[in-house]
Amino acid sequence: MIKIVFFAALREQLDCAELSLNADDVKTVNDVKQRLSDKNSQWRQTFSNASLLSAVNHDMVDGSHLVKSGDEVAFFPPVTGG
Amino acid sequence: MISQDVLKEISIQTKDFSLADEVALLEKDNLTDGAVVTFTGRVRNNNNGNSVTSLTLEHYPGMTEKSLAKIINQAKEQWRIGRVKVIHRIGELHIGEQIVFVGVTSKHRQDAFAANEFIMDYLKVKAPFWKKEQITEAGKTSENWLDAKTSDTDKAELWS
């Protein structure tokens, strides 16, 4: 399984902090995004936002990054700390 | 893996910090560095014309420490610096409260100035923190997540 976590405005829009996905169904971060978009129209609209960032195992990555079982994949808006 | 040494230079905390105590720690038994540069970020009472009453800071535990460790290590590769400390507060913060601290020491001032600015600029665009502001407009209170600023991205890109 792959653990998927969401933060900040994205978590609130989805009303979901985390979920699990079967690793057999996805190869890349973009595949994960696609699977999540397929959930329903609201998720599709949320994930169509091009500015969303992604991380795998706490490192920022782009959509082509490979994912495997045991990974933690995160999606979040551009960061605003400091 | 993140080394234990660099993790000691990072603190993510809800409680406030003392600038004087942090400077004292950067200077304690440190007789080789002549320069101590510190930056403190505070909660402003205004943003985009709105009256801000408080902020709530969220972060991604684990990734926050990893990204800050990476930024600190990059600064150490680029400049000759001695000690580093980065503190970032999370949770609810009110106007005037301290949010972030970056302290850097070096033999001479140039390295500490540059490294401090670099760490802050990269923290702004790479460390997973998000601010939600509580604003009061015409007597009504509302809250919204802050948008990232392109000026912050542009500033960070100047270092690469």
PDB file of C-alpha atoms in Angstrom:
ATOM      1  CA  MET A   1       0.000   0.000   0.000  1.00  0.00           C
ATOM      2  CA  ILE A   2       0.949   3.623  -0.494  1.00  0.00           C
ATOM      3  CA  LYS A   3       0.105   6.155   2.204  1.00  0.00           C
ATOM      4  CA  ILE A   4      -1.198   9.434   0.832  1.00  0.00           C
ATOM      5  CA  VAL A   5      -1.381  12.598   2.935  1.00  0.00           C
ATOM      6  CA  PHE A   6      -2.843  16.052   2.267  1.00  0.00           C
ATOM      7  CA  PHE A   7      -2.110  19.378   3.911  1.00  0.00           C
ATOM      8  CA  ALA A   8      -3.471  22.870   4.501  1.00  0.00           C
ATOM      9  CA  ALA A   9      -6.075  24.220   2.056  1.00  0.00           C
ATOM     10  CA  LEU A  10      -5.961  21.001   0.026  1.00  0.00           C
ATOM     11  CA  ARG A  11      -6.823  18.886   3.077  1.00  0.00           C
ATOM     12  CA  GLU A  12      -9.757  21.180   3.835  1.00  0.00           C
ATOM     13  CA  GLN A  13     -11.036  21.186   0.241  1.00  0.00           C
ATOM     14  CA  LEU A  14     -10.963  17.389   0.132  1.00  0.00           C
ATOM     15  CA  ASP A  15     -12.100  17.034   3.752  1.00  0.00           C
ATOM     16  CA  CYS A  16      -9.497  14.276   3.960  1.00  0.00           C
ATOM     17  CA  ALA A  17      -6.135  14.168   5.759  1.00  0.00           C
ATOM     18  CA  GLU A  18      -4.902  10.787   4.549  1.00  0.00           C
ATOM     19  CA  LEU A  19      -5.825   7.610   2.708  1.00  0.00           C
ATOM     20  CA  SER A  20      -4.204   4.460   1.320  1.00  0.00           C
ATOM     21  CA  LEU A  21      -3.903   3.316  -2.273  1.00  0.00           C
ATOM     22  CA  ASN A  22      -3.001  -0.075  -3.688  1.00  0.00           C
ATOM     23  CA  ALA A  23       0.550   0.184  -5.023  1.00  0.00           C
ATOM     24  CA  ASP A  24      -0.145  -2.243  -7.886  1.00  0.00           C
ATOM     25  CA  ASP A  25      -2.352   0.297  -9.618  1.00  0.00           C
ATOM     26  CA  VAL A  26       0.160   3.137  -9.874  1.00  0.00           C
ATOM     27  CA  LYS A  27       3.705   3.688 -11.146  1.00  0.00           C
ATOM     28  CA  THR A  28       4.292   7.414 -10.710  1.00  0.00           C
ATOM     29  CA  VAL A  29       3.123  10.397  -8.683  1.00  0.00           C
ATOM     30  CA  ASN A  30       1.072  11.458 -11.728  1.00  0.00           C
ATOM     31  CA  ASP A  31      -0.661   8.065 -11.674  1.00  0.00           C
ATOM     32  CA  VAL A  32      -1.534   8.612  -8.008  1.00  0.00           C
ATOM     33  CA  LYS A  33      -2.927  12.026  -8.873  1.00  0.00           C
ATOM     34  CA  GLN A  34      -4.965  10.502 -11.681  1.00  0.00           C
ATOM     35  CA  ARG A  35      -6.426   7.829  -9.381  1.00  0.00           C
ATOM     36  CA  LEU A  36      -7.402  10.488  -6.855  1.00  0.00           C
ATOM     37  CA  SER A  37      -8.943  12.669  -9.584  1.00  0.00           C
ATOM     38  CA  ASP A  38     -11.080   9.720 -10.656  1.00  0.00           C
ATOM     39  CA  LYS A  39     -12.784   9.600  -7.239  1.00  0.00           C
ATOM     40  CA  ASN A  40     -15.352  12.254  -8.164  1.00  0.00           C
ATOM     41  CA  SER A  41     -15.780  15.616  -9.851  1.00  0.00           C
ATOM     42  CA  GLN A  42     -14.798  17.584  -6.769  1.00  0.00           C
ATOM     43  CA  TRP A  43     -11.500  15.691  -6.414  1.00  0.00           C
ATOM     44  CA  ARG A  44     -10.904  16.056 -10.156  1.00  0.00           C
ATOM     45  CA  GLN A  45     -11.340  19.798  -9.943  1.00  0.00           C
ATOM     46  CA  THR A  46      -9.092  20.043  -6.872  1.00  0.00           C
ATOM     47  CA  PHE A  47      -6.288  18.040  -8.489  1.00  0.00           C
ATOM     48  CA  SER A  48      -6.493  20.007 -11.749  1.00  0.00           C
ATOM     49  CA  ASN A  49      -4.789  22.866  -9.874  1.00  0.00           C
ATOM     50  CA  ALA A  50      -1.369  23.047 -11.541  1.00  0.00           C
ATOM     51  CA  SER A  51       0.281  24.768  -8.593  1.00  0.00           C
ATOM     52  CA  LEU A  52      -0.139  21.765  -6.253  1.00  0.00           C
ATOM     53  CA  LEU A  53       3.174  20.362  -4.999  1.00  0.00           C
ATOM     54  CA  SER A  54       4.030  16.745  -4.280  1.00  0.00           C
ATOM     55  CA  ALA A  55       6.539  14.937  -2.081  1.00  0.00           C
ATOM     56  CA  VAL A  56       7.551  11.303  -1.753  1.00  0.00           C
ATOM     57  CA  ASN A  57       9.031  10.185   1.562  1.00  0.00           C
ATOM     58  CA  HIS A  58       9.497  13.829   2.637  1.00  0.00           C
ATOM     59  CA  ASP A  59      11.351  14.952  -0.517  1.00  0.00           C
ATOM     60  CA  MET A  60       9.760  17.342  -2.996  1.00  0.00           C
ATOM     61  CA  VAL A  61       9.391  15.534  -6.363  1.00  0.00           C
ATOM     62  CA  ASP A  62       7.719  16.066  -9.717  1.00  0.00           C
ATOM     63  CA  GLY A  63       4.949  14.010 -11.283  1.00  0.00           C
ATOM     64  CA  SER A  64       7.201  11.554 -13.086  1.00  0.00           C
ATOM     65  CA  HIS A  65       8.734  10.338  -9.783  1.00  0.00           C
ATOM     66  CA  LEU A  66       8.258   6.579  -9.281  1.00  0.00           C
ATOM     67  CA  VAL A  67       6.279   5.284  -6.312  1.00  0.00           C
ATOM     68  CA  LYS A  68       6.262   1.885  -4.628  1.00  0.00           C
ATOM     69  CA  SER A  69       4.545   0.089  -1.787  1.00  0.00           C
ATOM     70  CA  GLY A  70       5.476   1.581   1.599  1.00  0.00           C
ATOM     71  CA  ASP A  71       6.022   5.082   0.226  1.00  0.00           C
ATOM     72  CA  GLU A  72       4.406   8.130   1.751  1.00  0.00           C
ATOM     73  CA  VAL A  73       3.128  10.459  -0.960  1.00  0.00           C
ATOM     74  CA  ALA A  74       2.067  13.984   0.007  1.00  0.00           C
ATOM     75  CA  PHE A  75       0.143  16.646  -1.890  1.00  0.00           C
ATOM     76  CA  PHE A  76      -0.049  20.249  -0.755  1.00  0.00           C
ATOM     77  CA  PRO A  77      -0.366  23.865  -1.923  1.00  0.00           C
ATOM     78  CA  PRO A  78       2.708  26.084  -2.403  1.00  0.00           C
ATOM     79  CA  VAL A  79       4.284  26.701   0.986  1.00  0.00           C
ATOM     80  CA  THR A  80       3.827  29.963   2.916  1.00  0.00           C
ATOM     81  CA  GLY A  81       6.000  29.704   6.036  1.00  0.00           C
ATOM     82  CA  GLY A  82       8.563  32.098   7.420  1.00  0.00           C
TER      83      GLY A  82
ATOM     84  CA  MET B   1      19.449  10.168   6.202  1.00  0.00           C
ATOM     85  CA  ILE B   2      19.508  13.399   8.183  1.00  0.00           C
ATOM     86  CA  SER B   3      22.430  13.606  10.581  1.00  0.00           C
ATOM     87  CA  GLN B   4      21.694  14.090  14.290  1.00  0.00           C
ATOM     88  CA  ASP B   5      24.031  17.095  14.317  1.00  0.00           C
ATOM     89  CA  VAL B   6      21.985  19.112  11.840  1.00  0.00           C
ATOM     90  CA  LEU B   7      18.745  18.161  13.619  1.00  0.00           C
ATOM     91  CA  LYS B   8      20.097  19.884  16.749  1.00  0.00           C
ATOM     92  CA  GLU B   9      20.174  23.088  14.715  1.00  0.00           C
ATOM     93  CA  ILE B  10      16.439  22.889  13.964  1.00  0.00           C
ATOM     94  CA  SER B  11      13.489  23.411  16.278  1.00  0.00           C
ATOM     95  CA  ILE B  12       9.808  23.274  15.326  1.00  0.00           C
ATOM     96  CA  GLN B  13       7.846  24.405  18.360  1.00  0.00           C
ATOM     97  CA  THR B  14       4.614  25.960  19.576  1.00  0.00           C
ATOM     98  CA  LYS B  15       6.301  27.911  22.372  1.00  0.00           C
ATOM     99  CA  ASP B  16       7.961  31.293  21.982  1.00  0.00           C
ATOM    100  CA  PHE B  17      11.738  31.723  21.888  1.00  0.00           C
ATOM    101  CA  SER B  18      14.097  34.278  23.402  1.00  0.00           C
ATOM    102  CA  LEU B  19      16.352  36.130  20.983  1.00  0.00           C
ATOM    103  CA  ALA B  20      18.841  36.802  23.800  1.00  0.00           C
ATOM    104  CA  ASP B  21      18.987  33.109  24.765  1.00  0.00           C
ATOM    105  CA  GLU B  22      19.476  32.038  21.150  1.00  0.00           C
ATOM    106  CA  VAL B  23      22.290  34.539  20.601  1.00  0.00           C
ATOM    107  CA  ALA B  24      23.914  33.390  23.858  1.00  0.00           C
ATOM    108  CA  LEU B  25      23.850  29.779  22.604  1.00  0.00           C
ATOM    109  CA  LEU B  26      25.368  30.769  19.252  1.00  0.00           C
ATOM    110  CA  GLU B  27      28.160  32.595  21.107  1.00  0.00           C
ATOM    111  CA  LYS B  28      28.760  30.193  24.014  1.00  0.00           C
ATOM    112  CA  ASP B  29      32.332  28.775  23.925  1.00  0.00           C
ATOM    113  CA  ASN B  30      32.553  30.038  20.337  1.00  0.00           C
ATOM    114  CA  LEU B  31      35.680  32.183  20.235  1.00  0.00           C
ATOM    115  CA  THR B  32      36.516  31.697  16.559  1.00  0.00           C
ATOM    116  CA  ASP B  33      33.503  33.495  15.060  1.00  0.00           C
ATOM    117  CA  GLY B  34      33.422  37.283  15.068  1.00  0.00           C
ATOM    118  CA  ALA B  35      30.058  37.616  13.327  1.00  0.00           C
ATOM    119  CA  VAL B  36      26.588  36.710  14.594  1.00  0.00           C
ATOM    120  CA  VAL B  37      23.704  37.461  12.212  1.00  0.00           C
ATOM    121  CA  THR B  38      20.130  36.856  13.329  1.00  0.00           C
ATOM    122  CA  PHE B  39      16.767  37.247  11.627  1.00  0.00           C
ATOM    123  CA  THR B  40      13.436  37.226  13.447  1.00  0.00           C
ATOM    124  CA  GLY B  41      10.088  37.107  11.622  1.00  0.00           C
ATOM    125  CA  ARG B  42       6.945  38.356  13.409  1.00  0.00           C
ATOM    126  CA  VAL B  43       3.184  38.360  12.811  1.00  0.00           C
ATOM    127  CA  ARG B  44       2.124  41.605  11.083  1.00  0.00           C
ATOM    128  CA  ASN B  45      -1.229  43.239  11.796  1.00  0.00           C
ATOM    129  CA  ASN B  46      -1.971  43.632   8.080  1.00  0.00           C
ATOM    130  CA  ASN B  47      -1.859  41.697   4.828  1.00  0.00           C
ATOM    131  CA  ASN B  48      -3.157  42.810   1.413  1.00  0.00           C
ATOM    132  CA  GLY B  49      -5.068  45.632   3.075  1.00  0.00           C
ATOM    133  CA  ASN B  50      -6.847  43.336   5.529  1.00  0.00           C
ATOM    134  CA  SER B  51      -6.633  43.657   9.281  1.00  0.00           C
ATOM    135  CA  VAL B  52      -5.043  40.451  10.556  1.00  0.00           C
ATOM    136  CA  THR B  53      -5.876  39.342  14.095  1.00  0.00           C
ATOM    137  CA  SER B  54      -3.946  36.063  14.223  1.00  0.00           C
ATOM    138  CA  LEU B  55      -2.281  33.336  12.176  1.00  0.00           C
ATOM    139  CA  THR B  56      -2.397  29.568  12.389  1.00  0.00           C
ATOM    140  CA  LEU B  57       0.733  27.775  11.235  1.00  0.00           C
ATOM    141  CA  GLU B  58       0.489  24.217   9.938  1.00  0.00           C
ATOM    142  CA  HIS B  59       3.434  22.039   8.884  1.00  0.00           C
ATOM    143  CA  TYR B  60       4.273  18.568   7.588  1.00  0.00           C
ATOM    144  CA  PRO B  61       6.066  16.810  10.478  1.00  0.00           C
ATOM    145  CA  GLY B  62       9.132  14.942   9.289  1.00  0.00           C
ATOM    146  CA  MET B  63       9.387  16.661   5.934  1.00  0.00           C
ATOM    147  CA  THR B  64       9.799  20.017   7.646  1.00  0.00           C
ATOM    148  CA  GLU B  65      12.917  18.857   9.498  1.00  0.00           C
ATOM    149  CA  LYS B  66      14.285  17.105   6.411  1.00  0.00           C
ATOM    150  CA  SER B  67      13.859  20.139   4.159  1.00  0.00           C
ATOM    151  CA  LEU B  68      15.374  22.529   6.715  1.00  0.00           C
ATOM    152  CA  ALA B  69      18.335  20.156   7.229  1.00  0.00           C
ATOM    153  CA  LYS B  70      18.904  20.153   3.478  1.00  0.00           C
ATOM    154  CA  ILE B  71      18.792  23.969   3.346  1.00  0.00           C
ATOM    155  CA  ILE B  72      21.244  24.290   6.277  1.00  0.00           C
ATOM    156  CA  ASN B  73      23.623  21.786   4.666  1.00  0.00           C
ATOM    157  CA  GLN B  74      23.497  23.714   1.383  1.00  0.00           C
ATOM    158  CA  ALA B  75      24.364  26.921   3.258  1.00  0.00           C
ATOM    159  CA  LYS B  76      27.324  25.164   4.924  1.00  0.00           C
ATOM    160  CA  GLU B  77      28.610  24.015   1.545  1.00  0.00           C
ATOM    161  CA  GLN B  78      28.326  27.461   0.042  1.00  0.00           C
ATOM    162  CA  TRP B  79      29.689  29.682   2.818  1.00  0.00           C
ATOM    163  CA  ARG B  80      32.242  29.365   5.605  1.00  0.00           C
ATOM    164  CA  ILE B  81      29.891  29.480   8.551  1.00  0.00           C
ATOM    165  CA  GLY B  82      30.174  28.312  12.132  1.00  0.00           C
ATOM    166  CA  ARG B  83      26.950  27.721  14.041  1.00  0.00           C
ATOM    167  CA  VAL B  84      23.410  27.712  12.693  1.00  0.00           C
ATOM    168  CA  LYS B  85      20.032  27.717  14.437  1.00  0.00           C
ATOM    169  CA  VAL B  86      16.611  27.699  12.785  1.00  0.00           C
ATOM    170  CA  ILE B  87      13.439  27.924  14.901  1.00  0.00           C
ATOM    171  CA  HIS B  88       9.959  27.922  13.390  1.00  0.00           C
ATOM    172  CA  ARG B  89       6.827  28.156  15.489  1.00  0.00           C
ATOM    173  CA  ILE B  90       3.583  26.354  14.660  1.00  0.00           C
ATOM    174  CA  GLY B  91       0.012  26.634  15.913  1.00  0.00           C
ATOM    175  CA  GLU B  92      -1.901  29.819  16.654  1.00  0.00           C
ATOM    176  CA  LEU B  93       0.126  33.041  16.752  1.00  0.00           C
ATOM    177  CA  HIS B  94      -1.070  36.567  17.462  1.00  0.00           C
ATOM    178  CA  ILE B  95      -0.029  39.999  16.180  1.00  0.00           C
ATOM    179  CA  GLY B  96       3.504  40.918  17.164  1.00  0.00           C
ATOM    180  CA  GLU B  97       4.456  37.374  18.149  1.00  0.00           C
ATOM    181  CA  GLN B  98       7.676  35.869  16.827  1.00  0.00           C
ATOM    182  CA  ILE B  99       7.248  33.216  14.099  1.00  0.00           C
ATOM    183  CA  VAL B 100      10.703  32.358  12.865  1.00  0.00           C
ATOM    184  CA  PHE B 101      14.342  32.728  13.892  1.00  0.00           C
ATOM    185  CA  VAL B 102      17.478  32.153  11.833  1.00  0.00           C
ATOM    186  CA  GLY B 103      20.879  32.644  13.457  1.00  0.00           C
ATOM    187  CA  VAL B 104      24.242  32.124  11.764  1.00  0.00           C
ATOM    188  CA  THR B 105      27.789  32.738  12.970  1.00  0.00           C
ATOM    189  CA  SER B 106      30.993  33.066  10.946  1.00  0.00           C
ATOM    190  CA  LYS B 107      34.528  34.413  11.259  1.00  0.00           C
ATOM    191  CA  HIS B 108      33.683  37.497   9.203  1.00  0.00           C
ATOM    192  CA  ARG B 109      30.318  39.104   8.545  1.00  0.00           C
ATOM    193  CA  GLN B 110      29.896  38.430   4.801  1.00  0.00           C
ATOM    194  CA  ASP B 111      29.407  34.669   5.154  1.00  0.00           C
ATOM    195  CA  ALA B 112      26.917  34.967   8.028  1.00  0.00           C
ATOM    196  CA  PHE B 113      24.892  37.693   6.273  1.00  0.00           C
ATOM    197  CA  ALA B 114      24.661  35.737   3.018  1.00  0.00           C
ATOM    198  CA  ALA B 115      23.970  32.348   4.614  1.00  0.00           C
ATOM    199  CA  ASN B 116      21.258  33.795   6.856  1.00  0.00           C
ATOM    200  CA  GLU B 117      19.457  35.395   3.905  1.00  0.00           C
ATOM    201  CA  PHE B 118      19.830  32.219   1.827  1.00  0.00           C
ATOM    202  CA  ILE B 119      18.336  30.049   4.611  1.00  0.00           C
ATOM    203  CA  MET B 120      15.347  32.399   5.013  1.00  0.00           C
ATOM    204  CA  ASP B 121      14.768  32.656   1.245  1.00  0.00           C
ATOM    205  CA  TYR B 122      14.838  28.883   0.805  1.00  0.00           C
ATOM    206  CA  LEU B 123      12.727  28.245   3.914  1.00  0.00           C
ATOM    207  CA  LYS B 124      10.070  30.513   2.371  1.00  0.00           C
ATOM    208  CA  VAL B 125       9.698  28.388  -0.763  1.00  0.00           C
ATOM    209  CA  LYS B 126      10.840  24.878   0.219  1.00  0.00           C
ATOM    210  CA  ALA B 127       9.924  24.144   3.841  1.00  0.00           C
ATOM    211  CA  PRO B 128       6.381  22.738   4.202  1.00  0.00           C
ATOM    212  CA  PHE B 129       4.686  25.350   6.390  1.00  0.00           C
ATOM    213  CA  TRP B 130       1.337  26.946   5.618  1.00  0.00           C
ATOM    214  CA  LYS B 131      -0.208  30.072   7.134  1.00  0.00           C
ATOM    215  CA  LYS B 132      -3.910  30.578   7.632  1.00  0.00           C
ATOM    216  CA  GLU B 133      -4.837  34.106   8.622  1.00  0.00           C
ATOM    217  CA  GLN B 134      -7.767  35.230  10.699  1.00  0.00           C
ATOM    218  CA  ILE B 135      -8.906  38.632   9.418  1.00  0.00           C
ATOM    219  CA  THR B 136     -11.440  41.196  10.529  1.00  0.00           C
ATOM    220  CA  GLU B 137     -13.186  43.209   7.831  1.00  0.00           C
ATOM    221  CA  ALA B 138     -16.015  45.620   8.594  1.00  0.00           C
ATOM    222  CA  GLY B 139     -16.505  43.948  11.958  1.00  0.00           C
ATOM    223  CA  LYS B 140     -16.684  40.479  10.416  1.00  0.00           C
ATOM    224  CA  THR B 141     -14.131  37.803  11.143  1.00  0.00           C
ATOM    225  CA  SER B 142     -13.117  35.278   8.520  1.00  0.00           C
ATOM    226  CA  GLU B 143     -10.118  33.112   7.787  1.00  0.00           C
ATOM    227  CA  ASN B 144      -8.233  32.121   4.713  1.00  0.00           C
ATOM    228  CA  TRP B 145      -5.075  30.305   3.673  1.00  0.00           C
ATOM    229  CA  LEU B 146      -2.367  32.606   2.402  1.00  0.00           C
ATOM    230  CA  ASP B 147      -1.325  32.374  -1.240  1.00  0.00           C
ATOM    231  CA  ALA B 148       2.344  31.863  -2.010  1.00  0.00           C
ATOM    232  CA  LYS B 149       4.020  34.978  -3.385  1.00  0.00           C
ATOM    233  CA  THR B 150       5.866  34.884  -6.707  1.00  0.00           C
ATOM    234  CA  SER B 151       8.231  37.493  -5.241  1.00  0.00           C
ATOM    235  CA  ASP B 152       9.402  34.830  -2.750  1.00  0.00           C
ATOM    236  CA  THR B 153      10.010  32.312  -5.538  1.00  0.00           C
ATOM    237  CA  ASP B 154      11.856  34.935  -7.603  1.00  0.00           C
ATOM    238  CA  LYS B 155      14.012  35.886  -4.627  1.00  0.00           C
ATOM    239  CA  ALA B 156      14.977  32.261  -3.893  1.00  0.00           C
ATOM    240  CA  GLU B 157      15.862  31.672  -7.538  1.00  0.00           C
ATOM    241  CA  LEU B 158      18.472  34.428  -7.379  1.00  0.00           C
ATOM    242  CA  TRP B 159      20.684  32.077  -5.337  1.00  0.00           C
ATOM    243  CA  SER B 160      20.788  29.299  -7.947  1.00  0.00           C
TER     244      SER B 160
END
